[in-house]
Coordinates of C-alpha atoms and ligand atoms in Angstrom, one line a residue:
X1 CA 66.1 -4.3 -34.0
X2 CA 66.6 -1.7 -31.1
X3 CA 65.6 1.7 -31.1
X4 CA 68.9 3.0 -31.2
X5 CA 70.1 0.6 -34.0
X6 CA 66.8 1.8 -35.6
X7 CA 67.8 5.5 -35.1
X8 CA 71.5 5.0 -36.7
X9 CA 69.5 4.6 -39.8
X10 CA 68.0 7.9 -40.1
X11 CA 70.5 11.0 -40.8
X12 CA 68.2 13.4 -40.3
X13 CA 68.1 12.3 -36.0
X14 CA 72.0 13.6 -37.0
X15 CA 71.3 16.8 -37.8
X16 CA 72.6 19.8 -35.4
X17 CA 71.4 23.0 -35.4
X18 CA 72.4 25.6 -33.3
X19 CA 74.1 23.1 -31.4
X20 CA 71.1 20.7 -30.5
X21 CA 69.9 17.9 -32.4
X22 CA 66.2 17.6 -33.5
X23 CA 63.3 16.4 -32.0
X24 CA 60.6 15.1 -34.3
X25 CA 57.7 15.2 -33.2
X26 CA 55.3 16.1 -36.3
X27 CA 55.5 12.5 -37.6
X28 CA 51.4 12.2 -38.9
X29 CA 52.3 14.6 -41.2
X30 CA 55.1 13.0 -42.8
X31 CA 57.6 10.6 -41.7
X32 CA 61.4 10.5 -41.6
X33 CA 63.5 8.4 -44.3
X34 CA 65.8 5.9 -43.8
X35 CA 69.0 5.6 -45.3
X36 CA 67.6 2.1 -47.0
X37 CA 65.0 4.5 -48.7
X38 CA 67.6 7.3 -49.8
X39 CA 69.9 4.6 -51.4
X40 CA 67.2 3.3 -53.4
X41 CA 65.6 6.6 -54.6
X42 CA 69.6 7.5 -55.3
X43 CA 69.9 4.5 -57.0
X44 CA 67.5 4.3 -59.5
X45 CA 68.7 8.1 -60.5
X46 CA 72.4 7.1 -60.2
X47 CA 71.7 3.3 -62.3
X48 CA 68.5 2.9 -63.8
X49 CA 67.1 6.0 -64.7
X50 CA 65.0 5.6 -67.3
X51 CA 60.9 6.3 -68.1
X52 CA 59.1 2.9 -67.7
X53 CA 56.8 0.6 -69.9
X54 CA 58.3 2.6 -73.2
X55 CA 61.3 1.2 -73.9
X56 CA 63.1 -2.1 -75.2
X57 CA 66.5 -0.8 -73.5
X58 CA 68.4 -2.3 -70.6
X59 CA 67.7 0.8 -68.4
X60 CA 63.9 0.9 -69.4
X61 CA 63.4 -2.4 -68.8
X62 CA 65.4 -2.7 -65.2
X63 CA 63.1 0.4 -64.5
X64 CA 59.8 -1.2 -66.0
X65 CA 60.3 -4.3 -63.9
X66 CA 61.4 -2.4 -60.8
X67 CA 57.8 -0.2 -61.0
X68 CA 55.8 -3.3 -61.9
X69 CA 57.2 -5.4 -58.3
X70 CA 56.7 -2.2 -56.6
X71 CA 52.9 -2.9 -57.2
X72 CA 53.3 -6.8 -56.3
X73 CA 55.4 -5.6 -52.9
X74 CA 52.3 -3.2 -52.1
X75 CA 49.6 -5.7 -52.7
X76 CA 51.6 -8.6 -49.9
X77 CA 51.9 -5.6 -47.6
X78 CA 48.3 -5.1 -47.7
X79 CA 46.6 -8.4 -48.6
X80 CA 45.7 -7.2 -51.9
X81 CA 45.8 -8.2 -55.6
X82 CA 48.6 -7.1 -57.8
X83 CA 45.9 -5.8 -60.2
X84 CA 44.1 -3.9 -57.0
X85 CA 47.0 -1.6 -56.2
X86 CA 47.5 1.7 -57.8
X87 CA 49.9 3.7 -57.4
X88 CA 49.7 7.4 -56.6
X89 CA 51.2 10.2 -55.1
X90 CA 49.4 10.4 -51.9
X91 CA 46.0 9.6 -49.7
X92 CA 44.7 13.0 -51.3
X93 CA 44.6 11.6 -55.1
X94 CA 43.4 8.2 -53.8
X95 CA 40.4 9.9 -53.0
X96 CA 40.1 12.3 -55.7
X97 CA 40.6 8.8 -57.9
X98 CA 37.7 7.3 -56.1
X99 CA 35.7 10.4 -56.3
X100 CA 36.2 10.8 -60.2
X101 CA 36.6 7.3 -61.3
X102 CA 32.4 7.2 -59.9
X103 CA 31.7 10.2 -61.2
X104 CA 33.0 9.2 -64.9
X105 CA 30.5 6.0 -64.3
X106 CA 27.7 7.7 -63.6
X107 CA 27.7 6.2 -60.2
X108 CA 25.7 8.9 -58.2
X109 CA 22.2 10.5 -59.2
X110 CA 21.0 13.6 -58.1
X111 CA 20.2 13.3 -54.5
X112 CA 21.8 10.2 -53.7
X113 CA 23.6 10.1 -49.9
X114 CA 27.4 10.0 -48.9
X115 CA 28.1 9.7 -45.5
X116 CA 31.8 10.7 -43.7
X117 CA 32.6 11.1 -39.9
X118 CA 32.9 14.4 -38.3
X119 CA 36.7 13.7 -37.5
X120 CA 37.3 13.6 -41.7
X121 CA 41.0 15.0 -43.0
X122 CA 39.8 17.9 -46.0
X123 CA 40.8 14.7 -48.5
X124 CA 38.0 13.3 -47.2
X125 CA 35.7 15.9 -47.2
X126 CA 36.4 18.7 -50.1
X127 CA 36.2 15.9 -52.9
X128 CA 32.3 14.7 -51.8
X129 CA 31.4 18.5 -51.7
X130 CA 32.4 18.9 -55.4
X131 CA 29.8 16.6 -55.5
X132 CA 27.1 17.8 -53.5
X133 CA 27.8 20.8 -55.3
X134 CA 28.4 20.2 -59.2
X135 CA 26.1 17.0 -59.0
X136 CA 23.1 17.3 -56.4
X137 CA 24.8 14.5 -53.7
X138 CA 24.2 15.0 -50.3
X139 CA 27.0 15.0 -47.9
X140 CA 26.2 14.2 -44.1
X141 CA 28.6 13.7 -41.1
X142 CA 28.3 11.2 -38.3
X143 CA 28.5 12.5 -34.9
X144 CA 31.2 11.9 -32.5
X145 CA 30.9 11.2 -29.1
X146 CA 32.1 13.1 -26.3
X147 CA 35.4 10.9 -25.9
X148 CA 35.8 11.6 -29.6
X149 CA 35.0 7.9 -30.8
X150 CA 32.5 7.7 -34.0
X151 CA 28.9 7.1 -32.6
X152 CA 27.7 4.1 -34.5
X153 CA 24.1 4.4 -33.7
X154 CA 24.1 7.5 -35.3
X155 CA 26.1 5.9 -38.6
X156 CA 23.4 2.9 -38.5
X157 CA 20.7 5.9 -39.2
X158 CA 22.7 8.0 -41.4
X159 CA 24.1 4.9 -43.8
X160 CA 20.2 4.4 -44.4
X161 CA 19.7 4.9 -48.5
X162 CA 23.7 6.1 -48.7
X163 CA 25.6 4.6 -51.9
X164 CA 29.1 5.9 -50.7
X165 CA 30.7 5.8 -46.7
X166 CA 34.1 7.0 -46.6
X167 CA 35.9 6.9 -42.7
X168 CA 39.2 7.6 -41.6
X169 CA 40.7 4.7 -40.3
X170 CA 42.9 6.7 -37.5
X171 CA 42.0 10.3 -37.4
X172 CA 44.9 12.5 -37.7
X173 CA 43.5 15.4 -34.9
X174 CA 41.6 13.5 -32.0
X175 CA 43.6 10.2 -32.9
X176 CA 40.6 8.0 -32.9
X177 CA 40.4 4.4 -34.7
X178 CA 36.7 3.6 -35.3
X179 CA 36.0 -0.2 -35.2
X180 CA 36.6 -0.6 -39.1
X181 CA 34.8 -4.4 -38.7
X182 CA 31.7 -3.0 -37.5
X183 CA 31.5 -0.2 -39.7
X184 CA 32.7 -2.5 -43.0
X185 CA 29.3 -5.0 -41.4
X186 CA 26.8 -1.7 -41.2
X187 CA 27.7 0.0 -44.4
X188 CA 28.0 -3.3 -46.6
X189 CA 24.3 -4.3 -44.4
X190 CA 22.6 -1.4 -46.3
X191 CA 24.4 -2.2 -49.9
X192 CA 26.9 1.1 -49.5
X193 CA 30.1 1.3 -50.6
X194 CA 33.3 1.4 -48.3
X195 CA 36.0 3.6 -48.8
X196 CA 38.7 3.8 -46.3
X197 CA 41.3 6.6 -45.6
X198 CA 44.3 4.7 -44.4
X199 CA 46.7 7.9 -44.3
X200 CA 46.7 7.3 -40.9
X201 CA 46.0 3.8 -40.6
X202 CA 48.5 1.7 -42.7
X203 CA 51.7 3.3 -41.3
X204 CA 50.6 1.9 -37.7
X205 CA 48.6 -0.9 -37.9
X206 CA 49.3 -4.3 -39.8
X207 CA 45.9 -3.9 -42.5
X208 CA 44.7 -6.4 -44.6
X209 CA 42.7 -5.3 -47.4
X210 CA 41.4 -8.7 -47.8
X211 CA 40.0 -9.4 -44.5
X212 CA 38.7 -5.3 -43.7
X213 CA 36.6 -5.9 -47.0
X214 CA 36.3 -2.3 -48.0
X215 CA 35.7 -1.4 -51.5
X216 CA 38.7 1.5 -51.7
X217 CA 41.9 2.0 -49.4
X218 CA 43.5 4.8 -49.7
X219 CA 46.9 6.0 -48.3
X220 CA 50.3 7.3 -48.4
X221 CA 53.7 6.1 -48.4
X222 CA 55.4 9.5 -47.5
X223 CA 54.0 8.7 -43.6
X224 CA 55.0 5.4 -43.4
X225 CA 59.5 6.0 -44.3
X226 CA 58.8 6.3 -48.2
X227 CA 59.2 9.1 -50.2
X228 CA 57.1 12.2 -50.8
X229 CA 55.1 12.1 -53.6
X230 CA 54.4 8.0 -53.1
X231 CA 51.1 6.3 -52.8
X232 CA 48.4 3.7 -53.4
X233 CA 44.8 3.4 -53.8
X234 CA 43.9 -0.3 -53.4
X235 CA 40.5 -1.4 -55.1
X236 CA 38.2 -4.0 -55.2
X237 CA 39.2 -5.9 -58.8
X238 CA 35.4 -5.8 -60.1
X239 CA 35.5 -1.8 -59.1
X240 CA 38.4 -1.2 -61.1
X241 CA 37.7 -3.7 -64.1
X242 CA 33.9 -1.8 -64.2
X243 CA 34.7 1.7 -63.7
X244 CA 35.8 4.5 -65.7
X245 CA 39.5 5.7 -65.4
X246 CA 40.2 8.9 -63.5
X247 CA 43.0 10.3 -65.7
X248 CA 43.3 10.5 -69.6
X249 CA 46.9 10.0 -71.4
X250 CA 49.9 7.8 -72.2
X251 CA 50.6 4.7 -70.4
X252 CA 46.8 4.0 -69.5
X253 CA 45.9 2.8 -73.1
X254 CA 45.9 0.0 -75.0
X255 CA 45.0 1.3 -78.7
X256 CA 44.5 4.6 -79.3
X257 CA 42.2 5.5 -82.7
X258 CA 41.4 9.1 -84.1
X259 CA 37.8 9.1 -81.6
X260 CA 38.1 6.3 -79.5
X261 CA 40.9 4.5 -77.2
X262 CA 40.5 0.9 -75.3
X263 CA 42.1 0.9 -71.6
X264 CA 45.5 -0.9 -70.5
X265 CA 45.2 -4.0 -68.5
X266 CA 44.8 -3.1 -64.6
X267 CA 46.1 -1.5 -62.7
X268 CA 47.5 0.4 -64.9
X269 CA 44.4 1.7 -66.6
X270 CA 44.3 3.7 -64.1
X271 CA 47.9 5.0 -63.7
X272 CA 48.2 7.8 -66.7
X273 CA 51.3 9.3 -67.7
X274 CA 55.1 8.7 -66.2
X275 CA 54.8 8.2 -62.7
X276 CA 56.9 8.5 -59.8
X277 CA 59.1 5.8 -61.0
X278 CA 62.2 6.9 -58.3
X279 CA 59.0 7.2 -55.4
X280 CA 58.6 3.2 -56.0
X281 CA 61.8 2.2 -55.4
X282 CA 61.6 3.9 -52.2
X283 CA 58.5 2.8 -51.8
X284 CA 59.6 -0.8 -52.2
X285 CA 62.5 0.0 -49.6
X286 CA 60.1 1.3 -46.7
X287 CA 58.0 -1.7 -47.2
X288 CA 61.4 -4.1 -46.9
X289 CA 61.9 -1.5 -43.9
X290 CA 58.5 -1.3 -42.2
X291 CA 58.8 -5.5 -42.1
X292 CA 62.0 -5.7 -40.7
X293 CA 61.4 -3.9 -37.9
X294 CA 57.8 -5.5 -37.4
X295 CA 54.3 -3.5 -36.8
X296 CA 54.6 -5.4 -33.0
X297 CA 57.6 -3.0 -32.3
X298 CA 56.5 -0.1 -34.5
X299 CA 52.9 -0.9 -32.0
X300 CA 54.9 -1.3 -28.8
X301 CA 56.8 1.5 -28.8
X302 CA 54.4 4.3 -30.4
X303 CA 51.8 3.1 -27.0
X304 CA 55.0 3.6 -24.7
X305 CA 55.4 7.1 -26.0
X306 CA 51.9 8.1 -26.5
X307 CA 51.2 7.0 -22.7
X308 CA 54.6 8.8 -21.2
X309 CA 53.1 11.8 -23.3
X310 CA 49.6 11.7 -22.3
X311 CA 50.7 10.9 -18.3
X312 CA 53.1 14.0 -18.2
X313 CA 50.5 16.2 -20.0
X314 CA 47.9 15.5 -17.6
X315 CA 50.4 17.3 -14.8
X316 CA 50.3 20.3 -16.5
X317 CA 47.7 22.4 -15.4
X318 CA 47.0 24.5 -18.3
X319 CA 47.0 21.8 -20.8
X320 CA 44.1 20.4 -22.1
X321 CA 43.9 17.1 -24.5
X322 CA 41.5 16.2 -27.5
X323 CA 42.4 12.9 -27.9
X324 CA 41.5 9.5 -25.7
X325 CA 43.7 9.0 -23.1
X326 CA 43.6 5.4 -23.1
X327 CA 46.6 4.4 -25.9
X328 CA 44.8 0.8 -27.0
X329 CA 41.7 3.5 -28.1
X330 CA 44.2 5.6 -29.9
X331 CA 47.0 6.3 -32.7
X332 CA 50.1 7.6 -31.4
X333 CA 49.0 11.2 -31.5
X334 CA 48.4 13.7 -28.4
X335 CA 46.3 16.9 -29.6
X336 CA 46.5 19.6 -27.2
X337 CA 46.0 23.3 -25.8
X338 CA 48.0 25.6 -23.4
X339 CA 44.9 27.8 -22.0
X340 CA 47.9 30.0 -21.7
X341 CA 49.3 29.9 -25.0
X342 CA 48.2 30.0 -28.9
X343 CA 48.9 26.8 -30.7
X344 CA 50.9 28.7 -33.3
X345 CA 53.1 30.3 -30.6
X346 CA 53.4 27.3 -28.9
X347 CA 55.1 25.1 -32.0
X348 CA 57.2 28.3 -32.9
X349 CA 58.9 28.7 -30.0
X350 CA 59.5 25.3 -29.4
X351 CA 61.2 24.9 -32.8
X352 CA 63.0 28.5 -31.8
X353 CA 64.2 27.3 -28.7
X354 CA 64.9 23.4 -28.6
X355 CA 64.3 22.6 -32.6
X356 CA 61.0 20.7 -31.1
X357 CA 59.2 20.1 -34.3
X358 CA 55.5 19.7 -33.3
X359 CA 51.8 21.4 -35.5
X360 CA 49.7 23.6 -35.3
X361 CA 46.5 24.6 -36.6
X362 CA 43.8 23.5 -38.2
X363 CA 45.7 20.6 -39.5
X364 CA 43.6 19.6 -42.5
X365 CA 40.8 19.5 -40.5
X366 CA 38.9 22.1 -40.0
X367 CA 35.4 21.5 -39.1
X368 CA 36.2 19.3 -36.1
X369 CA 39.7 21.8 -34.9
X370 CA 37.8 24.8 -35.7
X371 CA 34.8 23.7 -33.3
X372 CA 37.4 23.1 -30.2
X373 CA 39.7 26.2 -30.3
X374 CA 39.1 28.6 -33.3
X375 CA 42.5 29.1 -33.1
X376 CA 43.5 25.9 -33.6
X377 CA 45.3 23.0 -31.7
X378 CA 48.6 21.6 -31.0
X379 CA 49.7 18.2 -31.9
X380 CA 52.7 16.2 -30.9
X381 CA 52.3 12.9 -33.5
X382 CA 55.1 9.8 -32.6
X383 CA 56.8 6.9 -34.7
X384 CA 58.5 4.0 -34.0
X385 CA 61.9 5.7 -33.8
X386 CA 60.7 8.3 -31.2
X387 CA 62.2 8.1 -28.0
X388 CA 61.1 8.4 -24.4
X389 CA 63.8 10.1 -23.5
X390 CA 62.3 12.8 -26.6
X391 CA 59.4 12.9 -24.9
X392 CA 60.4 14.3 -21.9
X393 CA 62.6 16.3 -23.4
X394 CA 59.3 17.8 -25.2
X395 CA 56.9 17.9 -22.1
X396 CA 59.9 20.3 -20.1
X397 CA 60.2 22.2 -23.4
X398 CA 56.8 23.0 -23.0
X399 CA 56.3 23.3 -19.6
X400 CA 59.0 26.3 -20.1
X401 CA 57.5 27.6 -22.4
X402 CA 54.0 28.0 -21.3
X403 CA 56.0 29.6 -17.8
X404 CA 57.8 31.6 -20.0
X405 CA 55.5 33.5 -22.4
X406 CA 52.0 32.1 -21.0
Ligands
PMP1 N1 43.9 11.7 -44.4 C1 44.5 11.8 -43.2 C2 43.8 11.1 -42.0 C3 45.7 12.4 -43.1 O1 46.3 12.5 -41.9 C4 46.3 13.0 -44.2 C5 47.6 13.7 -44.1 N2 47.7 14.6 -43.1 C6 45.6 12.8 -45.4 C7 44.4 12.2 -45.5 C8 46.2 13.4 -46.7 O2 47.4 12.8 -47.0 P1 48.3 13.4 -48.2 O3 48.6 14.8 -47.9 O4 49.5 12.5 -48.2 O5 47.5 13.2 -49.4

């Protein structure tokens, strides 16, 4: 597929406002949809609407065994066991899963260590400091170097005595991907835990649960085409089959008495109440999506974007970057400053003007944004259906607009 047989698939590149069509640009928050998605979310409301695992009706059961291959489709996507994948709504209760489902199993003692990089997205930060502070666990960061990457002499020290690491796999601000074989090789050395934020990660890269060996992956389908609301936590089969569920209801049973219950089979003993039944189809139809296109191409042409971003960037004098410059080090993100301009000011006037749609802020990550520019930072974040002609378009956007109001 080209890029402009790709694009014909998404209406919102359609959309015209105030005459101009728009440019988006804010893709590591959330990605587009294509029409393949839209149709299946539409169908399931349209056809097969119906709750799932509760009923001995056509609809039910066209809906039950719909949900259930959703779970089969995830696990060949990743590498994974049917009974490793559940689903969720996002990376954000993956890790709130992991966090809890420990916690029930009296996993941690007072004291014991987690350690997290210093480029960690607040999913991966505020759940571990509910523990440090309702349980005695001690968080600690590893430092990053000055080019951003994860210094893994200082994670060889600090994974000494830990029972839990949890790493991004792609950072959402600086854009860095740590080498996830040598840290899965240090952390596993010292008898730790892995757990993997792959919000960032899956999307881009081809991953293979199998083969990266953590213990939990975590990550959303709303960034790679699905819909919002659509996830999966995949876990190692003995972690789920030995700990405690997360969330307590219907649909994560198997017999319920006055005092005591006995858990569903996996994974759904860990999938309480109706879920996002409509979010699986879509889910289902980014997957078919994400394949056809190939991660090569979805690779190719997120490096030729990133570069063409990162090259013009570098000719604008008061721009600064926060992310490596060289694209095989990074994830298809350029974080950024006008020296001239607020961030804030920046993305507003940009959507203003050209319906650029770019961050600003903190964006989820606070103690690493905060420590560059109080402020915060801008952040132009590509996908596969990006263009180079919608990069330049953005770069003389914003060279205006820093000549402009800067
Ligand atoms: N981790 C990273 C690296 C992210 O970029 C994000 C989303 N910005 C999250 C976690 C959280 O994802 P969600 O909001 O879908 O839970």
């Amino acid at each position: 597929m080209n890029i402009e047989e790709i694009r014909e698939d998404f209406p919102l590149l359609k959309r015209i406002e105030n005459g101009k069509k728009i440019t988006y640009l804010d893709n590591a928050a959330t990605s587009l949809k294509p029409k393949q998605v839209i149709e299946a979310v539409t169908h399931y409301y349209e056809k097969e609407c119906a709750n799932v695992h509760r009923g001995l009706h056509l609809l039910s059961e066209e809906a039950s065994i719909k949900y259930e291959e959703s779970h089969e489709k995830v696990a060949k996507f990743v590498g994974s066991k049917k009974e490793e994948v559940v689903l969720t709504k996002n990376t954000t209760e993956g890790m709130n899963l992991v966090m809890y489902s420990l916690l029930n199993s009296d996993f941690f003692k007072k004291g014991d260590k987690i350690v997290v990089s210093g480029m960690e997205h607040h999913s991966n930060i505020v759940p571990w400091q509910f523990l440090e502070r309702k349980h005695g666990v001690n968080l600690e960061y590893v430092e990053l170097l000055d080019n951003f990457e994860v210094d893994m002499d200082d994670l060889k020290e600090k994974v000494k005595g830990a029972k839990l690491v949890s790493f991004s796999g792609a950072s959402n601000t600086v854009a860095t991907t740590p080498d996830l074989k040598k840290v899965e090789k240090i952390v596993h050395g010292e008898g730790a835990l892995l757990c993997i934020d792959g919000a960032q990660l899956v999307p881009h890269h081809n991953v293979n649960f199998k083969s990266l060996n953590a213990d939990f992956l975590a990550f959303s389908g709303h960034k790679m085409l699905a819909p919002t609301g659509t996830g999966a936590l995949i876990a190692k089969k003995e972690h789920l089959e030995k700990f405690e569920p997360f969330l307590f209801g219907g649909d994560m049973i198997q017999e319920v008495e006055l005092h005591k219950s006995t858990w569903n089979s996996l994974p759904y003993k860990f999938e309480a109440g109706t879920p996002n039944i409509a979010g699986s189809y879509g889910l289902c139809a980014a997957i078919d999506y994400i394949k056809k296109v190939g991660y090569k191409t979805i690779d190719r042409q997120e490096k030729l974007l990133t570069k063409l971003c990162i090259e013009e960037m570098e000719k604008i004098p008061s721009v600064e970057m926060y992310c490596p410059k060289d694209v095989n080090k990074q994830g298809g993100i350029v974080m950024f400053e006008s020296k001239k301009l607020a961030a804030h000011e920046l993305a507003m006037t940009l959507s203003e003007m050209e319906n650029i749609c770019i961050r600003s802020g903190m964006h989820c990550a606070e103690p690493l944004v905060s420590k560059i520019n109080k402020e915060g930072l801008a952040r132009a974040s590509f996908y596969f259906y990006n263009t180079e002609e919608e990069v330049h378009k953005f770069i003389s956007a914003l060279k205006e607009t820093i000549s402009l109001l800067g």
